[in-house]
Amino acid sequence: MKPTLEHIELDAEISSFIYFHTYQHYFGFNMHYHEEMELTFIGNGGGKRFVGDSIDSYESTDLVLIGSNIPHTWYVEKAPNINREVVCIQFKKNFMGDLFLKLPENRSIYKILDEAKGGISFNGNDINEIGELLVGMNEQDPMGRMYSLFIILKKLSDLKSKKELCSKYYIPSSGIKSGNRIDKIFNYLHENFSQQDVNQKVASSLINLSESAFCHFFKKVTGSTFISYLNELRISYACKLLIESDDTIVTIAFKCGFNNLSNFNRRFLKLKSCTPKVFRAQTNR
């Protein structure tokens, strides 16, 4: 199912962001994306969360910050006996102004917004306190909500227990800068990962390093080996095709640069903890 673009109507005369608080018995599968970042809190009831190419189950509370233009949805089958409390805030990354976020006092907030470009889920006891603040915004006026959101973002930036959701296909940069050399490698990988002849020898020659020196350099910059990064990139693209296209699994495997189906299935299972068939079934609502 191809994600749909959602246009969010914001009344700039009233507020610089969207806030809504509601109760729902179930969540239909509605993969969508929008320019705005999104902070979503689900106060009770378990379900499945889809963000980019990640699929996760949650048991009760769920707190997630999602970056701009990342496809996402929550899915829960109808359960009349459970009324799930939901708070959602949608805002532009610079809704407080570019200069405001770049003040040294706000460095931690700027950082968490940047880290969330591929989605972050938060864990731990502190999310209950943040959830109460989010629910409490329902009783506040626009200025009070602005202040509360600022406090919430500061609290999120302090949380240590968090998980990045999207893989590197949705976040082309590793977040670690190493000048033009690593940019050349990323460009080579992201432009050619679907080709079966992508290899470390060619990549190392792009930056004039021996293969052994290249291995050390790439691992130091990305925290991953060249082959591991390439496989993750390919599997991430496979997830995108499984969600958005009707191509057969065999076709997708070859489109992603794998030369046989068994290797594709084995790599997919290792990275996603399920088979491509199961992954597609989970998103085919």
PDB file of C-alpha atoms in Angstrom:
ATOM      1  CA  MET A   1       0.000   0.000   0.000  1.00  0.00           C
ATOM      2  CA  LYS A   2       1.592   3.259  -1.143  1.00  0.00           C
ATOM      3  CA  PRO A   3       1.671   5.897   1.633  1.00  0.00           C
ATOM      4  CA  THR A   4      -0.509   8.939   1.022  1.00  0.00           C
ATOM      5  CA  LEU A   5       0.610  12.543   1.384  1.00  0.00           C
ATOM      6  CA  GLU A   6      -1.321  14.367   4.077  1.00  0.00           C
ATOM      7  CA  HIS A   7      -1.665  18.136   3.826  1.00  0.00           C
ATOM      8  CA  ILE A   8      -1.978  19.631   7.289  1.00  0.00           C
ATOM      9  CA  GLU A   9      -3.987  22.838   7.517  1.00  0.00           C
ATOM     10  CA  LEU A  10      -2.517  25.194  10.108  1.00  0.00           C
ATOM     11  CA  ASP A  11      -4.213  28.419  11.174  1.00  0.00           C
ATOM     12  CA  ALA A  12      -1.162  30.603  11.715  1.00  0.00           C
ATOM     13  CA  GLU A  13      -3.326  33.227  13.412  1.00  0.00           C
ATOM     14  CA  ILE A  14      -4.059  30.824  16.268  1.00  0.00           C
ATOM     15  CA  SER A  15      -1.079  28.499  16.709  1.00  0.00           C
ATOM     16  CA  SER A  16       2.257  27.510  15.177  1.00  0.00           C
ATOM     17  CA  PHE A  17       1.485  23.784  15.549  1.00  0.00           C
ATOM     18  CA  ILE A  18      -1.411  21.306  15.574  1.00  0.00           C
ATOM     19  CA  TYR A  19      -2.544  19.662  18.826  1.00  0.00           C
ATOM     20  CA  PHE A  20      -5.297  17.136  19.256  1.00  0.00           C
ATOM     21  CA  HIS A  21      -6.396  14.828  22.046  1.00  0.00           C
ATOM     22  CA  THR A  22      -8.861  12.027  21.387  1.00  0.00           C
ATOM     23  CA  TYR A  23     -10.038   8.532  22.310  1.00  0.00           C
ATOM     24  CA  GLN A  24     -10.287   5.682  19.788  1.00  0.00           C
ATOM     25  CA  HIS A  25     -11.366   2.045  19.986  1.00  0.00           C
ATOM     26  CA  TYR A  26      -9.109   1.038  17.116  1.00  0.00           C
ATOM     27  CA  PHE A  27      -6.609   2.370  14.566  1.00  0.00           C
ATOM     28  CA  GLY A  28      -7.094   1.495  10.901  1.00  0.00           C
ATOM     29  CA  PHE A  29      -4.048   0.911   8.724  1.00  0.00           C
ATOM     30  CA  ASN A  30      -3.452   4.279   7.050  1.00  0.00           C
ATOM     31  CA  MET A  31       0.188   4.688   6.020  1.00  0.00           C
ATOM     32  CA  HIS A  32       0.719   8.409   5.391  1.00  0.00           C
ATOM     33  CA  TYR A  33       3.331  11.138   5.621  1.00  0.00           C
ATOM     34  CA  HIS A  34       3.478  14.905   5.894  1.00  0.00           C
ATOM     35  CA  GLU A  35       6.005  17.718   5.967  1.00  0.00           C
ATOM     36  CA  GLU A  36       5.495  18.304   9.675  1.00  0.00           C
ATOM     37  CA  MET A  37       7.250  16.408  12.446  1.00  0.00           C
ATOM     38  CA  GLU A  38       4.927  14.469  14.733  1.00  0.00           C
ATOM     39  CA  LEU A  39       4.949  13.659  18.435  1.00  0.00           C
ATOM     40  CA  THR A  40       2.413  10.949  19.306  1.00  0.00           C
ATOM     41  CA  PHE A  41       1.513   9.509  22.700  1.00  0.00           C
ATOM     42  CA  ILE A  42      -0.788   6.517  23.153  1.00  0.00           C
ATOM     43  CA  GLY A  43      -1.775   6.179  26.781  1.00  0.00           C
ATOM     44  CA  ASN A  44      -3.176   2.667  26.917  1.00  0.00           C
ATOM     45  CA  GLY A  45      -3.753  -0.495  24.904  1.00  0.00           C
ATOM     46  CA  GLY A  46      -1.258  -2.396  22.784  1.00  0.00           C
ATOM     47  CA  GLY A  47      -0.889  -2.551  19.022  1.00  0.00           C
ATOM     48  CA  LYS A  48       1.535  -2.291  16.121  1.00  0.00           C
ATOM     49  CA  ARG A  49       3.435   0.772  14.999  1.00  0.00           C
ATOM     50  CA  PHE A  50       4.743   1.258  11.444  1.00  0.00           C
ATOM     51  CA  VAL A  51       7.327   4.003  10.862  1.00  0.00           C
ATOM     52  CA  GLY A  52       9.212   4.010   7.574  1.00  0.00           C
ATOM     53  CA  ASP A  53      10.585   0.489   7.218  1.00  0.00           C
ATOM     54  CA  SER A  54      10.241  -0.407  10.912  1.00  0.00           C
ATOM     55  CA  ILE A  55       7.437  -2.479  12.425  1.00  0.00           C
ATOM     56  CA  ASP A  56       7.205  -2.697  16.224  1.00  0.00           C
ATOM     57  CA  SER A  57       4.666  -3.943  18.728  1.00  0.00           C
ATOM     58  CA  TYR A  58       3.934  -2.054  21.930  1.00  0.00           C
ATOM     59  CA  GLU A  59       2.088  -3.380  24.968  1.00  0.00           C
ATOM     60  CA  SER A  60       0.550  -0.272  26.516  1.00  0.00           C
ATOM     61  CA  THR A  61       1.923   3.269  26.374  1.00  0.00           C
ATOM     62  CA  ASP A  62       3.762   4.433  23.271  1.00  0.00           C
ATOM     63  CA  LEU A  63       5.671   7.686  22.806  1.00  0.00           C
ATOM     64  CA  VAL A  64       7.219   8.448  19.414  1.00  0.00           C
ATOM     65  CA  LEU A  65       8.769  11.459  17.699  1.00  0.00           C
ATOM     66  CA  ILE A  66       8.750  11.209  13.892  1.00  0.00           C
ATOM     67  CA  GLY A  67      10.639  13.334  11.399  1.00  0.00           C
ATOM     68  CA  SER A  68       9.366  15.152   8.324  1.00  0.00           C
ATOM     69  CA  ASN A  69       8.016  13.081   5.408  1.00  0.00           C
ATOM     70  CA  ILE A  70       8.444   9.698   7.119  1.00  0.00           C
ATOM     71  CA  PRO A  71       5.525   7.333   6.332  1.00  0.00           C
ATOM     72  CA  HIS A  72       3.837   6.086   9.494  1.00  0.00           C
ATOM     73  CA  THR A  73       0.695   4.570  10.973  1.00  0.00           C
ATOM     74  CA  TRP A  74      -0.539   2.666  14.009  1.00  0.00           C
ATOM     75  CA  TYR A  75      -2.720  -0.410  13.647  1.00  0.00           C
ATOM     76  CA  VAL A  76      -5.054  -2.011  16.170  1.00  0.00           C
ATOM     77  CA  GLU A  77      -8.032  -4.208  15.363  1.00  0.00           C
ATOM     78  CA  LYS A  78     -11.415  -3.168  16.687  1.00  0.00           C
ATOM     79  CA  ALA A  79     -11.691  -3.644  20.449  1.00  0.00           C
ATOM     80  CA  PRO A  80     -14.912  -2.066  21.770  1.00  0.00           C
ATOM     81  CA  ASN A  81     -13.883  -2.622  25.385  1.00  0.00           C
ATOM     82  CA  ILE A  82     -10.671  -0.565  25.091  1.00  0.00           C
ATOM     83  CA  ASN A  83     -10.882   3.189  24.598  1.00  0.00           C
ATOM     84  CA  ARG A  84      -7.353   4.262  23.686  1.00  0.00           C
ATOM     85  CA  GLU A  85      -6.230   7.746  24.665  1.00  0.00           C
ATOM     86  CA  VAL A  86      -4.206   9.506  21.969  1.00  0.00           C
ATOM     87  CA  VAL A  87      -2.359  12.812  21.913  1.00  0.00           C
ATOM     88  CA  CYS A  88      -0.762  14.005  18.692  1.00  0.00           C
ATOM     89  CA  ILE A  89       1.230  17.172  17.988  1.00  0.00           C
ATOM     90  CA  GLN A  90       2.323  18.102  14.472  1.00  0.00           C
ATOM     91  CA  PHE A  91       4.815  20.902  13.932  1.00  0.00           C
ATOM     92  CA  LYS A  92       7.504  22.188  11.621  1.00  0.00           C
ATOM     93  CA  LYS A  93      11.036  21.601  12.845  1.00  0.00           C
ATOM     94  CA  ASN A  94      11.617  25.356  12.937  1.00  0.00           C
ATOM     95  CA  PHE A  95       8.203  26.234  14.439  1.00  0.00           C
ATOM     96  CA  MET A  96       9.977  28.242  17.164  1.00  0.00           C
ATOM     97  CA  GLY A  97      12.256  29.895  14.622  1.00  0.00           C
ATOM     98  CA  ASP A  98      15.651  28.877  13.268  1.00  0.00           C
ATOM     99  CA  LEU A  99      17.540  31.380  15.406  1.00  0.00           C
ATOM    100  CA  PHE A 100      15.749  30.316  18.604  1.00  0.00           C
ATOM    101  CA  LEU A 101      16.678  26.664  18.170  1.00  0.00           C
ATOM    102  CA  LYS A 102      20.284  27.547  17.446  1.00  0.00           C
ATOM    103  CA  LEU A 103      20.749  29.389  20.726  1.00  0.00           C
ATOM    104  CA  PRO A 104      23.304  27.537  22.873  1.00  0.00           C
ATOM    105  CA  GLU A 105      20.698  27.036  25.608  1.00  0.00           C
ATOM    106  CA  ASN A 106      18.500  25.100  23.168  1.00  0.00           C
ATOM    107  CA  ARG A 107      21.220  22.878  21.727  1.00  0.00           C
ATOM    108  CA  SER A 108      19.756  19.713  23.268  1.00  0.00           C
ATOM    109  CA  ILE A 109      16.316  20.378  21.734  1.00  0.00           C
ATOM    110  CA  TYR A 110      17.850  21.038  18.322  1.00  0.00           C
ATOM    111  CA  LYS A 111      19.739  17.766  18.644  1.00  0.00           C
ATOM    112  CA  ILE A 112      16.709  15.618  19.527  1.00  0.00           C
ATOM    113  CA  LEU A 113      14.718  17.100  16.621  1.00  0.00           C
ATOM    114  CA  ASP A 114      17.590  16.278  14.296  1.00  0.00           C
ATOM    115  CA  GLU A 115      17.942  12.748  15.699  1.00  0.00           C
ATOM    116  CA  ALA A 116      14.220  12.180  15.120  1.00  0.00           C
ATOM    117  CA  LYS A 117      14.435  12.601  11.351  1.00  0.00           C
ATOM    118  CA  GLY A 118      14.001   8.843  10.999  1.00  0.00           C
ATOM    119  CA  GLY A 119      11.769   8.415  14.027  1.00  0.00           C
ATOM    120  CA  ILE A 120      12.532   7.720  17.703  1.00  0.00           C
ATOM    121  CA  SER A 121      10.551   5.736  20.243  1.00  0.00           C
ATOM    122  CA  PHE A 122      11.048   6.512  23.930  1.00  0.00           C
ATOM    123  CA  ASN A 123      10.971   4.083  26.834  1.00  0.00           C
ATOM    124  CA  GLY A 124      11.192   4.101  30.603  1.00  0.00           C
ATOM    125  CA  ASN A 125       9.133   5.415  33.491  1.00  0.00           C
ATOM    126  CA  ASP A 126       9.608   9.046  32.453  1.00  0.00           C
ATOM    127  CA  ILE A 127       7.277   8.682  29.484  1.00  0.00           C
ATOM    128  CA  ASN A 128       4.296   8.524  31.854  1.00  0.00           C
ATOM    129  CA  GLU A 129       5.182  11.966  33.197  1.00  0.00           C
ATOM    130  CA  ILE A 130       5.588  13.279  29.647  1.00  0.00           C
ATOM    131  CA  GLY A 131       2.274  11.673  28.714  1.00  0.00           C
ATOM    132  CA  GLU A 132       0.553  13.550  31.559  1.00  0.00           C
ATOM    133  CA  LEU A 133       2.031  16.819  30.294  1.00  0.00           C
ATOM    134  CA  LEU A 134       0.790  16.060  26.779  1.00  0.00           C
ATOM    135  CA  VAL A 135      -2.718  15.260  28.002  1.00  0.00           C
ATOM    136  CA  GLY A 136      -2.718  18.377  30.185  1.00  0.00           C
ATOM    137  CA  MET A 137      -2.121  20.583  27.150  1.00  0.00           C
ATOM    138  CA  ASN A 138      -5.757  19.929  26.223  1.00  0.00           C
ATOM    139  CA  GLU A 139      -6.813  22.407  28.933  1.00  0.00           C
ATOM    140  CA  GLN A 140      -4.324  25.120  28.029  1.00  0.00           C
ATOM    141  CA  ASP A 141      -4.530  28.183  25.840  1.00  0.00           C
ATOM    142  CA  PRO A 142      -2.177  28.514  22.821  1.00  0.00           C
ATOM    143  CA  MET A 143       0.566  30.247  24.803  1.00  0.00           C
ATOM    144  CA  GLY A 144       0.389  27.606  27.545  1.00  0.00           C
ATOM    145  CA  ARG A 145       0.624  24.852  24.953  1.00  0.00           C
ATOM    146  CA  MET A 146       3.679  26.456  23.391  1.00  0.00           C
ATOM    147  CA  TYR A 147       5.407  26.581  26.769  1.00  0.00           C
ATOM    148  CA  SER A 148       4.426  22.976  27.554  1.00  0.00           C
ATOM    149  CA  LEU A 149       5.687  21.704  24.205  1.00  0.00           C
ATOM    150  CA  PHE A 150       9.017  23.404  24.807  1.00  0.00           C
ATOM    151  CA  ILE A 151       9.277  21.726  28.243  1.00  0.00           C
ATOM    152  CA  ILE A 152       8.295  18.343  26.738  1.00  0.00           C
ATOM    153  CA  LEU A 153      10.915  18.571  24.002  1.00  0.00           C
ATOM    154  CA  LYS A 154      13.515  19.413  26.652  1.00  0.00           C
ATOM    155  CA  LYS A 155      12.474  16.356  28.689  1.00  0.00           C
ATOM    156  CA  LEU A 156      12.651  14.164  25.566  1.00  0.00           C
ATOM    157  CA  SER A 157      16.158  15.408  24.880  1.00  0.00           C
ATOM    158  CA  ASP A 158      17.185  14.259  28.374  1.00  0.00           C
ATOM    159  CA  LEU A 159      15.818  10.723  28.039  1.00  0.00           C
ATOM    160  CA  LYS A 160      18.471   8.027  27.707  1.00  0.00           C
ATOM    161  CA  SER A 161      16.171   5.110  26.876  1.00  0.00           C
ATOM    162  CA  LYS A 162      15.234   5.545  23.229  1.00  0.00           C
ATOM    163  CA  LYS A 163      15.355   3.643  19.955  1.00  0.00           C
ATOM    164  CA  GLU A 164      15.907   4.840  16.398  1.00  0.00           C
ATOM    165  CA  LEU A 165      13.161   3.463  14.161  1.00  0.00           C
ATOM    166  CA  CYS A 166      14.038   3.863  10.477  1.00  0.00           C
ATOM    167  CA  SER A 167      17.098   2.235   8.992  1.00  0.00           C
ATOM    168  CA  LYS A 168      19.716   3.932   6.852  1.00  0.00           C
ATOM    169  CA  TYR A 169      17.593   3.895   3.715  1.00  0.00           C
ATOM    170  CA  TYR A 170      15.425   6.570   5.312  1.00  0.00           C
ATOM    171  CA  ILE A 171      18.425   8.333   6.867  1.00  0.00           C
ATOM    172  CA  PRO A 172      21.069   8.506   4.122  1.00  0.00           C
ATOM    173  CA  SER A 173      23.612  10.147   6.412  1.00  0.00           C
ATOM    174  CA  SER A 174      25.076   8.207   9.315  1.00  0.00           C
ATOM    175  CA  GLY A 175      25.059  11.365  11.402  1.00  0.00           C
ATOM    176  CA  ILE A 176      28.867  11.272  11.630  1.00  0.00           C
ATOM    177  CA  LYS A 177      30.682  13.721   9.435  1.00  0.00           C
ATOM    178  CA  SER A 178      33.978  12.864   7.832  1.00  0.00           C
ATOM    179  CA  GLY A 179      34.270  15.371   5.011  1.00  0.00           C
ATOM    180  CA  ASN A 180      33.827  14.675   1.323  1.00  0.00           C
ATOM    181  CA  ARG A 181      35.366  11.208   1.421  1.00  0.00           C
ATOM    182  CA  ILE A 182      32.473   9.523   3.192  1.00  0.00           C
ATOM    183  CA  ASP A 183      29.986  11.527   1.096  1.00  0.00           C
ATOM    184  CA  LYS A 184      31.499   9.957  -2.019  1.00  0.00           C
ATOM    185  CA  ILE A 185      31.024   6.486  -0.556  1.00  0.00           C
ATOM    186  CA  PHE A 186      27.438   7.160   0.514  1.00  0.00           C
ATOM    187  CA  ASN A 187      26.625   8.536  -2.939  1.00  0.00           C
ATOM    188  CA  TYR A 188      28.147   5.456  -4.576  1.00  0.00           C
ATOM    189  CA  LEU A 189      26.180   3.081  -2.315  1.00  0.00           C
ATOM    190  CA  HIS A 190      22.843   4.866  -2.513  1.00  0.00           C
ATOM    191  CA  GLU A 191      23.035   5.241  -6.289  1.00  0.00           C
ATOM    192  CA  ASN A 192      24.228   1.703  -7.010  1.00  0.00           C
ATOM    193  CA  PHE A 193      23.071  -0.603  -4.192  1.00  0.00           C
ATOM    194  CA  SER A 194      20.575  -2.289  -6.529  1.00  0.00           C
ATOM    195  CA  GLN A 195      23.419  -3.438  -8.788  1.00  0.00           C
ATOM    196  CA  GLN A 196      24.917  -6.846  -8.031  1.00  0.00           C
ATOM    197  CA  ASP A 197      28.448  -5.689  -8.841  1.00  0.00           C
ATOM    198  CA  VAL A 198      28.654  -3.107  -6.024  1.00  0.00           C
ATOM    199  CA  ASN A 199      31.857  -3.920  -4.176  1.00  0.00           C
ATOM    200  CA  GLN A 200      34.378  -2.678  -1.679  1.00  0.00           C
ATOM    201  CA  LYS A 201      37.212  -2.500  -4.225  1.00  0.00           C
ATOM    202  CA  VAL A 202      35.418   0.097  -6.318  1.00  0.00           C
ATOM    203  CA  ALA A 203      34.342   2.029  -3.208  1.00  0.00           C
ATOM    204  CA  SER A 204      37.905   2.168  -1.835  1.00  0.00           C
ATOM    205  CA  SER A 205      39.247   3.395  -5.175  1.00  0.00           C
ATOM    206  CA  LEU A 206      36.857   6.375  -5.048  1.00  0.00           C
ATOM    207  CA  ILE A 207      38.764   7.816  -2.115  1.00  0.00           C
ATOM    208  CA  ASN A 208      42.193   6.444  -3.005  1.00  0.00           C
ATOM    209  CA  LEU A 209      42.516   3.991  -0.122  1.00  0.00           C
ATOM    210  CA  SER A 210      43.677   0.401  -0.057  1.00  0.00           C
ATOM    211  CA  GLU A 211      40.938  -2.088   0.757  1.00  0.00           C
ATOM    212  CA  SER A 212      42.339  -2.737   4.228  1.00  0.00           C
ATOM    213  CA  ALA A 213      42.590   0.993   5.002  1.00  0.00           C
ATOM    214  CA  PHE A 214      39.098   1.492   3.586  1.00  0.00           C
ATOM    215  CA  CYS A 215      37.659  -1.189   5.909  1.00  0.00           C
ATOM    216  CA  HIS A 216      39.090   0.604   8.936  1.00  0.00           C
ATOM    217  CA  PHE A 217      37.914   4.013   7.702  1.00  0.00           C
ATOM    218  CA  PHE A 218      34.360   2.882   6.893  1.00  0.00           C
ATOM    219  CA  LYS A 219      33.932   1.024  10.193  1.00  0.00           C
ATOM    220  CA  LYS A 220      35.196   4.007  12.170  1.00  0.00           C
ATOM    221  CA  VAL A 221      32.840   6.455  10.452  1.00  0.00           C
ATOM    222  CA  THR A 222      29.659   4.357  10.243  1.00  0.00           C
ATOM    223  CA  GLY A 223      30.086   1.802  13.016  1.00  0.00           C
ATOM    224  CA  SER A 224      29.351  -0.892  10.455  1.00  0.00           C
ATOM    225  CA  THR A 225      31.220  -2.954   7.902  1.00  0.00           C
ATOM    226  CA  PHE A 226      30.807  -2.170   4.211  1.00  0.00           C
ATOM    227  CA  ILE A 227      28.872  -5.395   3.546  1.00  0.00           C
ATOM    228  CA  SER A 228      26.604  -4.938   6.578  1.00  0.00           C
ATOM    229  CA  TYR A 229      25.778  -1.376   5.536  1.00  0.00           C
ATOM    230  CA  LEU A 230      25.095  -2.483   1.959  1.00  0.00           C
ATOM    231  CA  ASN A 231      22.811  -5.312   3.100  1.00  0.00           C
ATOM    232  CA  GLU A 232      20.890  -2.998   5.424  1.00  0.00           C
ATOM    233  CA  LEU A 233      20.463  -0.501   2.601  1.00  0.00           C
ATOM    234  CA  ARG A 234      19.171  -3.214   0.264  1.00  0.00           C
ATOM    235  CA  ILE A 235      16.777  -4.696   2.828  1.00  0.00           C
ATOM    236  CA  SER A 236      15.457  -1.247   3.701  1.00  0.00           C
ATOM    237  CA  TYR A 237      14.655  -0.632   0.044  1.00  0.00           C
ATOM    238  CA  ALA A 238      13.053  -4.065  -0.116  1.00  0.00           C
ATOM    239  CA  CYS A 239      10.767  -3.033   2.763  1.00  0.00           C
ATOM    240  CA  LYS A 240       9.765   0.064   0.821  1.00  0.00           C
ATOM    241  CA  LEU A 241       8.902  -2.033  -2.251  1.00  0.00           C
ATOM    242  CA  LEU A 242       7.014  -4.606  -0.184  1.00  0.00           C
ATOM    243  CA  ILE A 243       4.872  -1.817   1.256  1.00  0.00           C
ATOM    244  CA  GLU A 244       4.414   0.347  -1.827  1.00  0.00           C
ATOM    245  CA  SER A 245       4.453  -2.028  -4.822  1.00  0.00           C
ATOM    246  CA  ASP A 246       2.758  -5.189  -6.051  1.00  0.00           C
ATOM    247  CA  ASP A 247       6.028  -6.710  -7.284  1.00  0.00           C
ATOM    248  CA  THR A 248       6.611 -10.342  -6.420  1.00  0.00           C
ATOM    249  CA  ILE A 249       9.129 -11.117  -3.701  1.00  0.00           C
ATOM    250  CA  VAL A 250      11.467 -12.636  -6.294  1.00  0.00           C
ATOM    251  CA  THR A 251      11.328  -9.461  -8.391  1.00  0.00           C
ATOM    252  CA  ILE A 252      11.983  -7.318  -5.337  1.00  0.00           C
ATOM    253  CA  ALA A 253      14.985  -9.440  -4.366  1.00  0.00           C
ATOM    254  CA  PHE A 254      16.614  -8.851  -7.750  1.00  0.00           C
ATOM    255  CA  LYS A 255      15.647  -5.166  -7.795  1.00  0.00           C
ATOM    256  CA  CYS A 256      17.516  -4.782  -4.516  1.00  0.00           C
ATOM    257  CA  GLY A 257      20.734  -6.316  -5.815  1.00  0.00           C
ATOM    258  CA  PHE A 258      20.456  -9.885  -4.538  1.00  0.00           C
ATOM    259  CA  ASN A 259      21.381 -12.613  -7.001  1.00  0.00           C
ATOM    260  CA  ASN A 260      19.242 -15.352  -5.450  1.00  0.00           C
ATOM    261  CA  LEU A 261      16.079 -15.574  -3.376  1.00  0.00           C
ATOM    262  CA  SER A 262      17.460 -17.694  -0.554  1.00  0.00           C
ATOM    263  CA  ASN A 263      20.184 -15.154   0.224  1.00  0.00           C
ATOM    264  CA  PHE A 264      17.606 -12.351   0.172  1.00  0.00           C
ATOM    265  CA  ASN A 265      15.281 -14.241   2.526  1.00  0.00           C
ATOM    266  CA  ARG A 266      18.138 -15.033   4.903  1.00  0.00           C
ATOM    267  CA  ARG A 267      19.346 -11.407   5.055  1.00  0.00           C
ATOM    268  CA  PHE A 268      15.803 -10.108   5.436  1.00  0.00           C
ATOM    269  CA  LEU A 269      15.048 -12.475   8.323  1.00  0.00           C
ATOM    270  CA  LYS A 270      18.261 -11.501  10.095  1.00  0.00           C
ATOM    271  CA  LEU A 271      17.574  -7.756   9.907  1.00  0.00           C
ATOM    272  CA  LYS A 272      13.781  -7.677  10.278  1.00  0.00           C
ATOM    273  CA  SER A 273      13.140 -10.823  12.370  1.00  0.00           C
ATOM    274  CA  CYS A 274      10.494 -11.977   9.910  1.00  0.00           C
ATOM    275  CA  THR A 275      10.294 -13.176   6.311  1.00  0.00           C
ATOM    276  CA  PRO A 276       9.463 -10.830   3.420  1.00  0.00           C
ATOM    277  CA  LYS A 277       6.109 -12.622   3.068  1.00  0.00           C
ATOM    278  CA  VAL A 278       5.181 -11.973   6.697  1.00  0.00           C
ATOM    279  CA  PHE A 279       6.401  -8.363   6.467  1.00  0.00           C
ATOM    280  CA  ARG A 280       4.168  -7.714   3.460  1.00  0.00           C
ATOM    281  CA  ALA A 281       1.197  -9.382   5.142  1.00  0.00           C
ATOM    282  CA  GLN A 282       1.593  -7.107   8.163  1.00  0.00           C
ATOM    283  CA  THR A 283       1.382  -4.010   5.976  1.00  0.00           C
ATOM    284  CA  ASN A 284      -1.301  -5.312   3.600  1.00  0.00           C
ATOM    285  CA  ARG A 285      -4.288  -4.157   5.626  1.00  0.00           C
TER     286      ARG A 285
END
